[in-house]
Amino acid sequence: MYHPRLEVAVPATALAALRAVSPPTTGTLLAHDVAVSDKERDVLTALCSGYLRPFPHRDPRPATYQQIAVRLGEPWTRVTTRKQIERFRERLARGGLYFDGPHANNELDDYLLANRVIGAEDLARLAGTTTTR
């Protein structure tokens, strides 16, 4: 019985491009992979501030954009704090970590605290820091 054979020649450049692809990952962005600027740290700390306060002052909800702006003071506004947090979430999304929907900030808070990106020491630092945009 005759079995036809098909041969395919792949150019070396195409093979090299296939080898250049990074190995698959779990999609989990680890805390040490997250670079946080001082400005972002201030906004994220203010967002998580209710979680970071000790009992009986603890509030297990993220701060509103207006509350963050009031806490940080001039020149921060509700809009600038929202934009800063959105840009941070977009950067995480480029790394494969998504926080979308009506509970995005709750989930972001949980991620930041569980992975120790933000902590109580940041809240203490924020209390003594004047921030700028």
mmCIF file with all atom_site columns, C-alpha atoms in Angstrom:
data_model
loop_
_atom_site.group_PDB
_atom_site.id
_atom_site.type_symbol
_atom_site.label_atom_id
_atom_site.label_alt_id
_atom_site.label_comp_id
_atom_site.label_asym_id
_atom_site.label_entity_id
_atom_site.label_seq_id
_atom_site.pdbx_PDB_ins_code
_atom_site.Cartn_x
_atom_site.Cartn_y
_atom_site.Cartn_z
_atom_site.occupancy
_atom_site.B_iso_or_equiv
_atom_site.pdbx_formal_charge
_atom_site.auth_seq_id
_atom_site.auth_comp_id
_atom_site.auth_asym_id
_atom_site.auth_atom_id
_atom_site.pdbx_PDB_model_num
ATOM 1   C CA . MET A 1 1   ? 0.000   0.000  0.000  1.00 0.00 ? 1   MET A CA 1
ATOM 2   C CA . TYR A 1 2   ? 1.291   3.448  -0.921 1.00 0.00 ? 2   TYR A CA 1
ATOM 3   C CA . HIS A 1 3   ? 1.370   6.168  1.813  1.00 0.00 ? 3   HIS A CA 1
ATOM 4   C CA . PRO A 1 4   ? 2.039   9.630  0.410  1.00 0.00 ? 4   PRO A CA 1
ATOM 5   C CA . ARG A 1 5   ? 4.315   11.828 2.434  1.00 0.00 ? 5   ARG A CA 1
ATOM 6   C CA . LEU A 1 6   ? 4.073   15.580 2.769  1.00 0.00 ? 6   LEU A CA 1
ATOM 7   C CA . GLU A 1 7   ? 7.163   17.538 3.663  1.00 0.00 ? 7   GLU A CA 1
ATOM 8   C CA . VAL A 1 8   ? 6.991   21.092 4.971  1.00 0.00 ? 8   VAL A CA 1
ATOM 9   C CA . ALA A 1 9   ? 10.027  23.346 4.991  1.00 0.00 ? 9   ALA A CA 1
ATOM 10  C CA . VAL A 1 10  ? 9.949   26.082 7.622  1.00 0.00 ? 10  VAL A CA 1
ATOM 11  C CA . PRO A 1 11  ? 12.368  28.979 7.194  1.00 0.00 ? 11  PRO A CA 1
ATOM 12  C CA . ALA A 1 12  ? 15.020  29.257 9.913  1.00 0.00 ? 12  ALA A CA 1
ATOM 13  C CA . THR A 1 13  ? 13.869  32.789 10.795 1.00 0.00 ? 13  THR A CA 1
ATOM 14  C CA . ALA A 1 14  ? 10.368  31.483 11.579 1.00 0.00 ? 14  ALA A CA 1
ATOM 15  C CA . LEU A 1 15  ? 11.826  28.769 13.802 1.00 0.00 ? 15  LEU A CA 1
ATOM 16  C CA . ALA A 1 16  ? 13.982  31.321 15.622 1.00 0.00 ? 16  ALA A CA 1
ATOM 17  C CA . ALA A 1 17  ? 10.925  33.504 16.253 1.00 0.00 ? 17  ALA A CA 1
ATOM 18  C CA . LEU A 1 18  ? 9.108   30.546 17.777 1.00 0.00 ? 18  LEU A CA 1
ATOM 19  C CA . ARG A 1 19  ? 11.996  29.908 20.164 1.00 0.00 ? 19  ARG A CA 1
ATOM 20  C CA . ALA A 1 20  ? 12.059  33.589 21.224 1.00 0.00 ? 20  ALA A CA 1
ATOM 21  C CA . VAL A 1 21  ? 8.599   33.349 22.755 1.00 0.00 ? 21  VAL A CA 1
ATOM 22  C CA . SER A 1 22  ? 8.736   33.490 26.538 1.00 0.00 ? 22  SER A CA 1
ATOM 23  C CA . PRO A 1 23  ? 7.746   30.341 28.389 1.00 0.00 ? 23  PRO A CA 1
ATOM 24  C CA . PRO A 1 24  ? 4.157   30.072 29.600 1.00 0.00 ? 24  PRO A CA 1
ATOM 25  C CA . THR A 1 25  ? 3.419   31.348 33.089 1.00 0.00 ? 25  THR A CA 1
ATOM 26  C CA . THR A 1 26  ? 0.613   30.877 35.564 1.00 0.00 ? 26  THR A CA 1
ATOM 27  C CA . GLY A 1 27  ? -0.595  34.413 34.865 1.00 0.00 ? 27  GLY A CA 1
ATOM 28  C CA . THR A 1 28  ? -0.080  35.372 38.482 1.00 0.00 ? 28  THR A CA 1
ATOM 29  C CA . LEU A 1 29  ? 1.663   38.667 38.997 1.00 0.00 ? 29  LEU A CA 1
ATOM 30  C CA . LEU A 1 30  ? 3.738   38.406 42.158 1.00 0.00 ? 30  LEU A CA 1
ATOM 31  C CA . ALA A 1 31  ? 4.176   41.254 44.601 1.00 0.00 ? 31  ALA A CA 1
ATOM 32  C CA . HIS A 1 32  ? 7.878   41.581 43.828 1.00 0.00 ? 32  HIS A CA 1
ATOM 33  C CA . ASP A 1 33  ? 6.893   42.038 40.153 1.00 0.00 ? 33  ASP A CA 1
ATOM 34  C CA . VAL A 1 34  ? 4.800   45.120 40.996 1.00 0.00 ? 34  VAL A CA 1
ATOM 35  C CA . ALA A 1 35  ? 6.755   48.361 40.950 1.00 0.00 ? 35  ALA A CA 1
ATOM 36  C CA . VAL A 1 36  ? 4.936   51.097 42.854 1.00 0.00 ? 36  VAL A CA 1
ATOM 37  C CA . SER A 1 37  ? 6.020   54.737 42.656 1.00 0.00 ? 37  SER A CA 1
ATOM 38  C CA . ASP A 1 38  ? 5.740   56.990 45.720 1.00 0.00 ? 38  ASP A CA 1
ATOM 39  C CA . LYS A 1 39  ? 2.757   58.776 44.173 1.00 0.00 ? 39  LYS A CA 1
ATOM 40  C CA . GLU A 1 40  ? 1.001   55.464 43.475 1.00 0.00 ? 40  GLU A CA 1
ATOM 41  C CA . ARG A 1 41  ? 1.873   54.193 46.947 1.00 0.00 ? 41  ARG A CA 1
ATOM 42  C CA . ASP A 1 42  ? 0.238   57.262 48.521 1.00 0.00 ? 42  ASP A CA 1
ATOM 43  C CA . VAL A 1 43  ? -2.963  56.861 46.508 1.00 0.00 ? 43  VAL A CA 1
ATOM 44  C CA . LEU A 1 44  ? -3.118  53.089 47.021 1.00 0.00 ? 44  LEU A CA 1
ATOM 45  C CA . THR A 1 45  ? -2.434  53.457 50.740 1.00 0.00 ? 45  THR A CA 1
ATOM 46  C CA . ALA A 1 46  ? -5.262  55.985 51.011 1.00 0.00 ? 46  ALA A CA 1
ATOM 47  C CA . LEU A 1 47  ? -7.495  53.573 49.052 1.00 0.00 ? 47  LEU A CA 1
ATOM 48  C CA . CYS A 1 48  ? -6.655  50.751 51.500 1.00 0.00 ? 48  CYS A CA 1
ATOM 49  C CA . SER A 1 49  ? -6.530  52.927 54.614 1.00 0.00 ? 49  SER A CA 1
ATOM 50  C CA . GLY A 1 50  ? -9.696  51.493 56.177 1.00 0.00 ? 50  GLY A CA 1
ATOM 51  C CA . TYR A 1 51  ? -8.242  47.988 55.997 1.00 0.00 ? 51  TYR A CA 1
ATOM 52  C CA . LEU A 1 52  ? -4.949  49.122 57.501 1.00 0.00 ? 52  LEU A CA 1
ATOM 53  C CA . ARG A 1 53  ? -6.330  50.823 60.606 1.00 0.00 ? 53  ARG A CA 1
ATOM 54  C CA . PRO A 1 54  ? -6.497  48.809 63.830 1.00 0.00 ? 54  PRO A CA 1
ATOM 55  C CA . PHE A 1 55  ? -9.752  47.860 65.545 1.00 0.00 ? 55  PHE A CA 1
ATOM 56  C CA . PRO A 1 56  ? -12.079 49.650 66.346 1.00 0.00 ? 56  PRO A CA 1
ATOM 57  C CA . HIS A 1 57  ? -11.232 52.103 63.527 1.00 0.00 ? 57  HIS A CA 1
ATOM 58  C CA . ARG A 1 58  ? -10.958 49.423 60.854 1.00 0.00 ? 58  ARG A CA 1
ATOM 59  C CA . ASP A 1 59  ? -13.281 49.792 57.853 1.00 0.00 ? 59  ASP A CA 1
ATOM 60  C CA . PRO A 1 60  ? -13.222 46.795 55.485 1.00 0.00 ? 60  PRO A CA 1
ATOM 61  C CA . ARG A 1 61  ? -14.139 48.862 52.426 1.00 0.00 ? 61  ARG A CA 1
ATOM 62  C CA . PRO A 1 62  ? -11.955 50.783 50.014 1.00 0.00 ? 62  PRO A CA 1
ATOM 63  C CA . ALA A 1 63  ? -12.043 54.553 50.394 1.00 0.00 ? 63  ALA A CA 1
ATOM 64  C CA . THR A 1 64  ? -13.946 56.504 47.751 1.00 0.00 ? 64  THR A CA 1
ATOM 65  C CA . TYR A 1 65  ? -12.037 58.642 45.279 1.00 0.00 ? 65  TYR A CA 1
ATOM 66  C CA . GLN A 1 66  ? -13.331 61.740 47.077 1.00 0.00 ? 66  GLN A CA 1
ATOM 67  C CA . GLN A 1 67  ? -12.173 60.416 50.467 1.00 0.00 ? 67  GLN A CA 1
ATOM 68  C CA . ILE A 1 68  ? -8.738  59.723 48.995 1.00 0.00 ? 68  ILE A CA 1
ATOM 69  C CA . ALA A 1 69  ? -8.518  63.237 47.555 1.00 0.00 ? 69  ALA A CA 1
ATOM 70  C CA . VAL A 1 70  ? -9.468  64.776 50.911 1.00 0.00 ? 70  VAL A CA 1
ATOM 71  C CA . ARG A 1 71  ? -6.932  62.604 52.731 1.00 0.00 ? 71  ARG A CA 1
ATOM 72  C CA . LEU A 1 72  ? -4.107  63.478 50.316 1.00 0.00 ? 72  LEU A CA 1
ATOM 73  C CA . GLY A 1 73  ? -5.037  67.165 50.083 1.00 0.00 ? 73  GLY A CA 1
ATOM 74  C CA . GLU A 1 74  ? -4.222  69.646 47.366 1.00 0.00 ? 74  GLU A CA 1
ATOM 75  C CA . PRO A 1 75  ? -3.678  69.238 44.434 1.00 0.00 ? 75  PRO A CA 1
ATOM 76  C CA . TRP A 1 76  ? -5.479  65.872 44.513 1.00 0.00 ? 76  TRP A CA 1
ATOM 77  C CA . THR A 1 77  ? -9.099  65.724 43.375 1.00 0.00 ? 77  THR A CA 1
ATOM 78  C CA . ARG A 1 78  ? -11.637 62.943 42.985 1.00 0.00 ? 78  ARG A CA 1
ATOM 79  C CA . VAL A 1 79  ? -10.753 62.786 39.279 1.00 0.00 ? 79  VAL A CA 1
ATOM 80  C CA . THR A 1 80  ? -6.967  62.690 39.733 1.00 0.00 ? 80  THR A CA 1
ATOM 81  C CA . THR A 1 81  ? -7.190  59.924 42.331 1.00 0.00 ? 81  THR A CA 1
ATOM 82  C CA . ARG A 1 82  ? -9.518  57.889 40.105 1.00 0.00 ? 82  ARG A CA 1
ATOM 83  C CA . LYS A 1 83  ? -7.180  58.311 37.123 1.00 0.00 ? 83  LYS A CA 1
ATOM 84  C CA . GLN A 1 84  ? -4.120  57.316 39.189 1.00 0.00 ? 84  GLN A CA 1
ATOM 85  C CA . ILE A 1 85  ? -5.810  54.118 40.394 1.00 0.00 ? 85  ILE A CA 1
ATOM 86  C CA . GLU A 1 86  ? -7.124  53.322 36.904 1.00 0.00 ? 86  GLU A CA 1
ATOM 87  C CA . ARG A 1 87  ? -3.619  53.707 35.441 1.00 0.00 ? 87  ARG A CA 1
ATOM 88  C CA . PHE A 1 88  ? -2.245  51.370 38.108 1.00 0.00 ? 88  PHE A CA 1
ATOM 89  C CA . ARG A 1 89  ? -4.975  48.788 37.377 1.00 0.00 ? 89  ARG A CA 1
ATOM 90  C CA . GLU A 1 90  ? -4.254  49.099 33.633 1.00 0.00 ? 90  GLU A CA 1
ATOM 91  C CA . ARG A 1 91  ? -0.573  48.429 34.300 1.00 0.00 ? 91  ARG A CA 1
ATOM 92  C CA . LEU A 1 92  ? -1.485  45.323 36.294 1.00 0.00 ? 92  LEU A CA 1
ATOM 93  C CA . ALA A 1 93  ? -3.787  44.230 33.466 1.00 0.00 ? 93  ALA A CA 1
ATOM 94  C CA . ARG A 1 94  ? -0.866  44.406 31.011 1.00 0.00 ? 94  ARG A CA 1
ATOM 95  C CA . GLY A 1 95  ? 0.809   41.897 33.337 1.00 0.00 ? 95  GLY A CA 1
ATOM 96  C CA . GLY A 1 96  ? -2.259  39.636 33.221 1.00 0.00 ? 96  GLY A CA 1
ATOM 97  C CA . LEU A 1 97  ? -3.936  40.693 36.477 1.00 0.00 ? 97  LEU A CA 1
ATOM 98  C CA . TYR A 1 98  ? -7.399  42.202 35.988 1.00 0.00 ? 98  TYR A CA 1
ATOM 99  C CA . PHE A 1 99  ? -9.560  44.203 38.377 1.00 0.00 ? 99  PHE A CA 1
ATOM 100 C CA . ASP A 1 100 ? -12.778 45.180 36.619 1.00 0.00 ? 100 ASP A CA 1
ATOM 101 C CA . GLY A 1 101 ? -16.382 45.748 37.482 1.00 0.00 ? 101 GLY A CA 1
ATOM 102 C CA . PRO A 1 102 ? -18.197 47.257 40.424 1.00 0.00 ? 102 PRO A CA 1
ATOM 103 C CA . HIS A 1 103 ? -15.941 45.577 43.000 1.00 0.00 ? 103 HIS A CA 1
ATOM 104 C CA . ALA A 1 104 ? -12.625 46.293 41.273 1.00 0.00 ? 104 ALA A CA 1
ATOM 105 C CA . ASN A 1 105 ? -11.275 48.431 44.111 1.00 0.00 ? 105 ASN A CA 1
ATOM 106 C CA . ASN A 1 106 ? -12.314 45.836 46.725 1.00 0.00 ? 106 ASN A CA 1
ATOM 107 C CA . GLU A 1 107 ? -10.408 43.189 44.793 1.00 0.00 ? 107 GLU A CA 1
ATOM 108 C CA . LEU A 1 108 ? -7.451  45.524 44.263 1.00 0.00 ? 108 LEU A CA 1
ATOM 109 C CA . ASP A 1 109 ? -7.336  46.207 48.020 1.00 0.00 ? 109 ASP A CA 1
ATOM 110 C CA . ASP A 1 110 ? -7.403  42.483 48.749 1.00 0.00 ? 110 ASP A CA 1
ATOM 111 C CA . TYR A 1 111 ? -4.575  41.866 46.276 1.00 0.00 ? 111 TYR A CA 1
ATOM 112 C CA . LEU A 1 112 ? -2.415  44.733 47.578 1.00 0.00 ? 112 LEU A CA 1
ATOM 113 C CA . LEU A 1 113 ? -2.793  43.656 51.193 1.00 0.00 ? 113 LEU A CA 1
ATOM 114 C CA . ALA A 1 114 ? -2.549  39.895 50.677 1.00 0.00 ? 114 ALA A CA 1
ATOM 115 C CA . ASN A 1 115 ? 0.652   40.307 48.673 1.00 0.00 ? 115 ASN A CA 1
ATOM 116 C CA . ARG A 1 116 ? 2.073   42.928 51.034 1.00 0.00 ? 116 ARG A CA 1
ATOM 117 C CA . VAL A 1 117 ? 2.411   45.534 48.330 1.00 0.00 ? 117 VAL A CA 1
ATOM 118 C CA . ILE A 1 118 ? 0.834   47.994 50.794 1.00 0.00 ? 118 ILE A CA 1
ATOM 119 C CA . GLY A 1 119 ? 1.060   47.684 54.570 1.00 0.00 ? 119 GLY A CA 1
ATOM 120 C CA . ALA A 1 120 ? 0.554   49.451 57.885 1.00 0.00 ? 120 ALA A CA 1
ATOM 121 C CA . GLU A 1 121 ? 3.985   51.090 57.576 1.00 0.00 ? 121 GLU A CA 1
ATOM 122 C CA . ASP A 1 122 ? 2.705   52.865 54.458 1.00 0.00 ? 122 ASP A CA 1
ATOM 123 C CA . LEU A 1 123 ? -0.243  54.235 56.420 1.00 0.00 ? 123 LEU A CA 1
ATOM 124 C CA . ALA A 1 124 ? 2.162   55.599 59.042 1.00 0.00 ? 124 ALA A CA 1
ATOM 125 C CA . ARG A 1 125 ? 4.330   57.112 56.279 1.00 0.00 ? 125 ARG A CA 1
ATOM 126 C CA . LEU A 1 126 ? 1.276   58.649 54.610 1.00 0.00 ? 126 LEU A CA 1
ATOM 127 C CA . ALA A 1 127 ? 0.234   60.315 57.873 1.00 0.00 ? 127 ALA A CA 1
ATOM 128 C CA . GLY A 1 128 ? 3.507   62.280 57.864 1.00 0.00 ? 128 GLY A CA 1
ATOM 129 C CA . THR A 1 129 ? 3.819   62.930 54.132 1.00 0.00 ? 129 THR A CA 1
ATOM 130 C CA . THR A 1 130 ? 2.562   65.749 51.984 1.00 0.00 ? 130 THR A CA 1
ATOM 131 C CA . THR A 1 131 ? 2.016   64.439 48.484 1.00 0.00 ? 131 THR A CA 1
ATOM 132 C CA . THR A 1 132 ? 2.004   66.131 45.122 1.00 0.00 ? 132 THR A CA 1
ATOM 133 C CA . ARG A 1 133 ? 0.522   65.085 41.867 1.00 0.00 ? 133 ARG A CA 1
#
